[in-house]
XYZ file of C-alpha atoms in Angstrom:
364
model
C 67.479 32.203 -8.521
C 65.437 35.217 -8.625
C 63.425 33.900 -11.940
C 62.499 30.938 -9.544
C 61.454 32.774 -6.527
C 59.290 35.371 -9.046
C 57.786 32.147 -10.159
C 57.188 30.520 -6.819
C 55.332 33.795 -5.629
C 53.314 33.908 -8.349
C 52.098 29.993 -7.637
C 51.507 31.105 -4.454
C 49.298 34.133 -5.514
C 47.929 31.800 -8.261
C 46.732 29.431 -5.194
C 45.707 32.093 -2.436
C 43.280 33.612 -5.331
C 41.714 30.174 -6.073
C 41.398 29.194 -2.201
C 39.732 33.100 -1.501
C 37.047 32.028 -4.673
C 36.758 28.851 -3.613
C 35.872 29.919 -0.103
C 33.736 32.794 -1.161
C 31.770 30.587 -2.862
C 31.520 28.743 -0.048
C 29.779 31.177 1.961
C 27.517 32.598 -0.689
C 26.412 28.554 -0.923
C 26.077 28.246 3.043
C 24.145 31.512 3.193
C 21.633 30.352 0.254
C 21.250 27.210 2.217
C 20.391 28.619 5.071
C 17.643 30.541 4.031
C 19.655 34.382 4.320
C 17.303 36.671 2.831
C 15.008 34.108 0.783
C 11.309 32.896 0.944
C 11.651 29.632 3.047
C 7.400 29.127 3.464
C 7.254 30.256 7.015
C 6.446 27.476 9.032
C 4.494 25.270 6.455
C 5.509 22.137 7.566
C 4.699 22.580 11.477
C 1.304 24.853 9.686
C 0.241 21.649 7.719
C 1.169 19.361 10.741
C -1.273 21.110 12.495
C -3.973 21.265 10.755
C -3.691 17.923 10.165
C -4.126 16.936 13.948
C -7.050 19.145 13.806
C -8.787 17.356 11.229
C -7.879 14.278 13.006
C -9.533 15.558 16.370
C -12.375 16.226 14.087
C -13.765 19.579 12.783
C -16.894 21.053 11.203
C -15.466 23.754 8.991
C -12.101 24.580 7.205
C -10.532 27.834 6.348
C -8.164 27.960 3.182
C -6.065 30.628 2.523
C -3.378 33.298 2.724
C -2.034 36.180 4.512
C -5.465 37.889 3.819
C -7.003 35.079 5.652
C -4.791 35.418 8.628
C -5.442 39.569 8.667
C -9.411 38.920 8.404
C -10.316 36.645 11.296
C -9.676 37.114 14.676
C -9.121 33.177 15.551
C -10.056 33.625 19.319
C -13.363 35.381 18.447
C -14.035 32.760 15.417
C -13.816 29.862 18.155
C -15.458 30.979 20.487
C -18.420 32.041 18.377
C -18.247 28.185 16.595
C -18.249 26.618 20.015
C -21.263 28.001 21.411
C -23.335 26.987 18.612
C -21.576 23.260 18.873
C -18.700 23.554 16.004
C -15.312 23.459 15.796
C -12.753 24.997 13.235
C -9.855 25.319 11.899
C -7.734 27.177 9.313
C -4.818 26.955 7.243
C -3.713 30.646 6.441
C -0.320 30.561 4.316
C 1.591 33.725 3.570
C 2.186 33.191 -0.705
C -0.770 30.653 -1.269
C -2.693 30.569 -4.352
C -5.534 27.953 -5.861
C -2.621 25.359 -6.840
C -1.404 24.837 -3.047
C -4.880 25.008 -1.470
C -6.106 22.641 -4.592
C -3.186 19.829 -3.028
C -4.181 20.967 0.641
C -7.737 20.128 0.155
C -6.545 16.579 -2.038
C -3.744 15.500 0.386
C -5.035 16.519 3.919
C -8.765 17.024 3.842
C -9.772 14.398 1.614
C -7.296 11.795 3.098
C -8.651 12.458 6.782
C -11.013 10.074 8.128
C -13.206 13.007 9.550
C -13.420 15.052 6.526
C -15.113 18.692 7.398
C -18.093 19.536 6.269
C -17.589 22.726 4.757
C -14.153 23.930 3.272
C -14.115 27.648 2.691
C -11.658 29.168 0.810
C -10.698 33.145 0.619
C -9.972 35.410 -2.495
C -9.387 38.829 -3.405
C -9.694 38.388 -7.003
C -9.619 36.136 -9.421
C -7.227 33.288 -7.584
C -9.357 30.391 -8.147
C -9.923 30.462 -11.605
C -5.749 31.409 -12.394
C -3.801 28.305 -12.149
C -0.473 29.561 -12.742
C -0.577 32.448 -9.598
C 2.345 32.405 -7.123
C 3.657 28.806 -8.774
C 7.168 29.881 -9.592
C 9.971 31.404 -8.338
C 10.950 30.311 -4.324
C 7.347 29.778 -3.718
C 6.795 27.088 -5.650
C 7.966 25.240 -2.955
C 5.029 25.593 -1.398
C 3.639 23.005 -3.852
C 5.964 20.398 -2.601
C 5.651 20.943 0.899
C 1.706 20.063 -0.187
C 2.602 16.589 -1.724
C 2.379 18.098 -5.313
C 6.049 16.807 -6.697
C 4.508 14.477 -8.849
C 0.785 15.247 -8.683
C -1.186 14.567 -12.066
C -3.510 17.224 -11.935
C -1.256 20.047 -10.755
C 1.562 19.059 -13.863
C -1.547 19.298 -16.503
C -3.054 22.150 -15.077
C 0.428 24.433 -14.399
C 1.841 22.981 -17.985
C -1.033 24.096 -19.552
C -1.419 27.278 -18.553
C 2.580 28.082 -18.888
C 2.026 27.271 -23.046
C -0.840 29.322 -22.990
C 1.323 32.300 -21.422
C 4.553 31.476 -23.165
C 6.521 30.636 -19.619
C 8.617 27.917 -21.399
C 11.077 28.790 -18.663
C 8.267 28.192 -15.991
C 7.704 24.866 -17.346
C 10.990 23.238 -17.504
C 11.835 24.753 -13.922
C 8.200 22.820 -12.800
C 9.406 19.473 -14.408
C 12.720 19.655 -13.294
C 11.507 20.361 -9.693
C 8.927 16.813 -9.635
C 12.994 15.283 -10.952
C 14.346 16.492 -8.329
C 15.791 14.136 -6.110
C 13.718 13.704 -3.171
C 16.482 12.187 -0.807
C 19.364 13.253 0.849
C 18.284 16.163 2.728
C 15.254 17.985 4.669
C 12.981 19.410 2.255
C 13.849 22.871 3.061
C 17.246 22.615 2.639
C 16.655 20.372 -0.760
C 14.570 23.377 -1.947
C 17.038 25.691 -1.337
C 19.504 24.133 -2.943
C 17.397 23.767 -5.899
C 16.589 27.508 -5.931
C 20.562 28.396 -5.804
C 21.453 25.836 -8.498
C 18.478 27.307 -11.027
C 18.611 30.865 -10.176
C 21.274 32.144 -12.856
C 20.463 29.374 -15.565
C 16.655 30.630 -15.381
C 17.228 34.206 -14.989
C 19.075 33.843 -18.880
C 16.238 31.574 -19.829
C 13.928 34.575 -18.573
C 15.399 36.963 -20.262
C 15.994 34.924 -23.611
C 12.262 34.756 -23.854
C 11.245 38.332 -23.234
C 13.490 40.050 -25.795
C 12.715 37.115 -28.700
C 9.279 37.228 -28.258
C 7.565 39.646 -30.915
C 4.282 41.071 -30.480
C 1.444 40.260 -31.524
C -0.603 42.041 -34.365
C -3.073 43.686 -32.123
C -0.615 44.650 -29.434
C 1.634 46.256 -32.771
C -1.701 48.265 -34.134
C -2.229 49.095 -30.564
C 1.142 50.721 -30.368
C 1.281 52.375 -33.833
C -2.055 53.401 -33.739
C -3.616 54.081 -30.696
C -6.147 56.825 -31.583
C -7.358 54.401 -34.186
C -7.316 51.194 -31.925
C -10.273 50.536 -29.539
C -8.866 49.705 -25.818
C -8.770 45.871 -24.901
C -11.670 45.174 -22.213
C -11.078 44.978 -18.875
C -8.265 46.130 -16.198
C -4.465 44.064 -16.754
C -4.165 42.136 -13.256
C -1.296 43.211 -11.128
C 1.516 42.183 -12.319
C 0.141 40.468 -15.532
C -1.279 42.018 -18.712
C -4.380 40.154 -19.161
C -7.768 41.122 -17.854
C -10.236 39.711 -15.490
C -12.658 37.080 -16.942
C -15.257 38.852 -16.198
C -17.780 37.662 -19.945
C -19.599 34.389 -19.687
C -17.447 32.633 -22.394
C -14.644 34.170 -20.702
C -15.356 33.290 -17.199
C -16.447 29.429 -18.350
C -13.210 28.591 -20.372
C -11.239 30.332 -17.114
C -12.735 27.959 -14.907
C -12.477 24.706 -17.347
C -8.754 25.595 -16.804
C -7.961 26.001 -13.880
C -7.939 23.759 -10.147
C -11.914 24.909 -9.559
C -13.802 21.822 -11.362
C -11.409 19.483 -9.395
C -11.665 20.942 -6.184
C -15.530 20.953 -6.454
C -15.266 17.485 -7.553
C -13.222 16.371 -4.372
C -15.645 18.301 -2.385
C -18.271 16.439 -3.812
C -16.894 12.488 -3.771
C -16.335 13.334 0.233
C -19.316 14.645 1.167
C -18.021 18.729 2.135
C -19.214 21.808 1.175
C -17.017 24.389 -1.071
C -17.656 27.923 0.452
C -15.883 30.965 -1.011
C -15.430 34.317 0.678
C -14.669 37.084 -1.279
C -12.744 39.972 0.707
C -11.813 43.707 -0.775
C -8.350 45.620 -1.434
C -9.273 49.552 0.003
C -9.272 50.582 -3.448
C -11.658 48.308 -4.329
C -14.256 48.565 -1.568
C -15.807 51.912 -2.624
C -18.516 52.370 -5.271
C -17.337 51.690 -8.423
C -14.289 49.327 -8.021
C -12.337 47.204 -10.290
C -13.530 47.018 -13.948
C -15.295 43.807 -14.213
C -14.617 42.314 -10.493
C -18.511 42.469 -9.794
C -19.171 40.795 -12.654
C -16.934 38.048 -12.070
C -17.675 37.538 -8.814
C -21.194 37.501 -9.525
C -20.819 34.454 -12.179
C -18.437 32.811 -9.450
C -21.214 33.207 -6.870
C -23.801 31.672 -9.137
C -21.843 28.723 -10.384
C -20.936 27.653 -6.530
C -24.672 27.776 -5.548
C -25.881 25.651 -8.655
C -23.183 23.271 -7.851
C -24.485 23.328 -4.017
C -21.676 25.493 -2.828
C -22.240 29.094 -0.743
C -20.796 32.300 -1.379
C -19.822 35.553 1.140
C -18.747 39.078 -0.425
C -17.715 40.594 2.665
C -16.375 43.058 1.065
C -20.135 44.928 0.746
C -19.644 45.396 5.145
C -20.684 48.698 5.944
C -18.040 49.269 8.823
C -15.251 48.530 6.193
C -14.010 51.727 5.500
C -9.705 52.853 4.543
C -9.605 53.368 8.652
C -9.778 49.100 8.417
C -6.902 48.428 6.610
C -2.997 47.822 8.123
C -2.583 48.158 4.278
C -3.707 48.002 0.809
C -4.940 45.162 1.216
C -4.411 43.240 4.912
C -7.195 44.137 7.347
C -6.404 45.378 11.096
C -8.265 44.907 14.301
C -10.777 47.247 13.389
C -11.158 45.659 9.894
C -11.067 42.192 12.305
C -14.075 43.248 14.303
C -16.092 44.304 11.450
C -15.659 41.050 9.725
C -15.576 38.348 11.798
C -18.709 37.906 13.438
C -20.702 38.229 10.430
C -18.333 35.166 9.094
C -19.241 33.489 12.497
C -23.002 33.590 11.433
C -22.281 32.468 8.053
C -20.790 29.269 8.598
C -23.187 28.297 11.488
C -26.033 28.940 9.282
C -24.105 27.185 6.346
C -23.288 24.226 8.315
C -27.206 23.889 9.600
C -27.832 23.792 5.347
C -29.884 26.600 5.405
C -29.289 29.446 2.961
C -26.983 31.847 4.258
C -28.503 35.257 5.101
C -25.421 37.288 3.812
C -25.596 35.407 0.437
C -29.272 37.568 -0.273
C -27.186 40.555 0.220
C -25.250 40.310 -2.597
C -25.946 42.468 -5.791
């Protein structure tokens, strides 16, 4: 009797521990679902929805960018300015973007609209156009599907390629598996999210199975071993990479050949709009010296957009911008706001009137 009821209390343990993990896991699942603590694109659905009834109410100029964009420009003052000379506006500021979403904005929105804009500006801090592969993985790569981009040609060959040139096998198969998914069955968001939770431990192994089997290189072995022996690689690593800016004319040409710029200049080009880049400034780079070979590279971006027809803005040479204009490292605040955008104002006017923007002679 007793041997029976010790083995009837241990079914019932047996049973009350599977139904507590199967109801913990549960929760953790309905939590990841609903977006507890994760990067769910702020708003980009209702964002893109509105720009595109902008476009379709017909606009002069276009803003493309991120949450630098949306720290830079006061939108009330940029309106207002724009209407009195006869234009309209809009923008499309995106906390996380990088050249691969606003490549399948320009592709999916502004080319498809049957009132294009004339002139499409788009706003960097560095070196964003020209590297494909920035702020394409992880939760933000959702982003790219919220754009159209599940099964977009261009964005597979571009993002492919420049995973095998980094060694982000991981990267890759997480980017193919993501244009497999199945696009049914739920809201976007929510089929996202349940991608994310499904992938996160499988590529966090893959992740780490790749770091510790990949052996260094020669030159990064010398460099170790020998470092009073070794002359130092060129250039400054990017933040959070370990490769430098592309700042050499080879280096700057085969950047460009792989990355979204020549198509975005081409889509510019087959619907009549103008590509416009504004270059804006972290605090620590807007004093004298800078970044190790930003200037340069911004100077061969600046050049290549005006042969191609295209206009360029360094705002980051403003006077008034001083470390009193920044909310942070990097995000401007109203002072920073009022400093830049009524000299942005007079650039586009001017730029949309095809005359050669006064700012642009200021550049060094």
């Amino acid at each position: 009797m007793r041997k029976e009821q010790r083995k009837e209390r241990r079914r019932l343990a047996a049973q009350a521990a599977l139904g507590l993990a199967a109801l913990g896991a549960a929760s953790l699942l309905a939590l990841r679902l609903g977006g507890k603590g994760r990067y769910d694109g702020r708003g980009i659905e209702a964002r893109l929805a509105r720009l595109e009834r902008r476009l379709e109410q017909g606009v002069d100029v276009a803003l493309i960018g991120n949450s630098v964009l949306a720290s830079a420009v006061d939108a009330d003052v940029l309106r207002d300015r724009l209407r009195a000379a006869g234009r309209e506006g809009t923008f499309l500021a995106q906390d996380g973007a990088a050249s691969a979403f606003w490549y399948l904005t320009l592709k999916n929105y502004l080319c498809r609209s049957a009132r294009p804009p004339r002139l499409v500006v788009f706003f960097i801090l560095r070196d964003e156009l020209t590297d494909p592969t920035d702020r394409t993985t992880g939760e933000k790569s959702a982003l790219l599907r919220a754009a159209g981009g599940a099964w977009e040609p261009e964005l597979l060959r571009v993002l492919l390629a420049g995973y095998a040139r980094e060694r982000r096998g991981t990267e890759a198969l997480l980017l193919v598996l993501r244009a497999l998914w199945p696009p049914y069955a739920c809201k976007p968001a929510l089929r996202d999210r349940l991608f994310e939770t499904l992938t996160e431990w499988p590529a966090a192994q893959l992740r780490r199975w790749e770091r510790w089997r990949t052996l260094p290189t020669y030159a990064q072995a010398r460099r170790a071993l020998f470092p009073r022996w070794t002359p130092p690689a060129g250039g400054e690593p990017r933040d959070g990479a370990s490769r430098p800016l592309p700042c050499g004319e080879a280096a700057f040409a085969a950047a460009v050949e792989r990355s979204f710029l020549p198509a975005i200049e081409r889509l510019c080009a087959e619907r009549g709009m103008r590509c416009g880049v504004v270059r804006l400034s972290r605090r620590r780079d807007a004093g004298a010296g800078g970044e190790q070979g930003l200037e340069p590279y911004m100077q061969r971006l600046a050049a290549r957009l005006r042969e191609r027809g295209g206009c360029f803005l360094d705002l980051s040479a403003v006077e008034e911008l001083d470390e009193t204009c920044y909310a942070d490292g990097i995000h401007l605040n109203e002072r920073g706001r009022a400093a830049v955008t009524p000299r942005l104002a007079t650039w586009i006017i001017e730029a949309l009137s095809e005359r050669p923007p006064a700012a642009e002679q200021e550049q060094p």
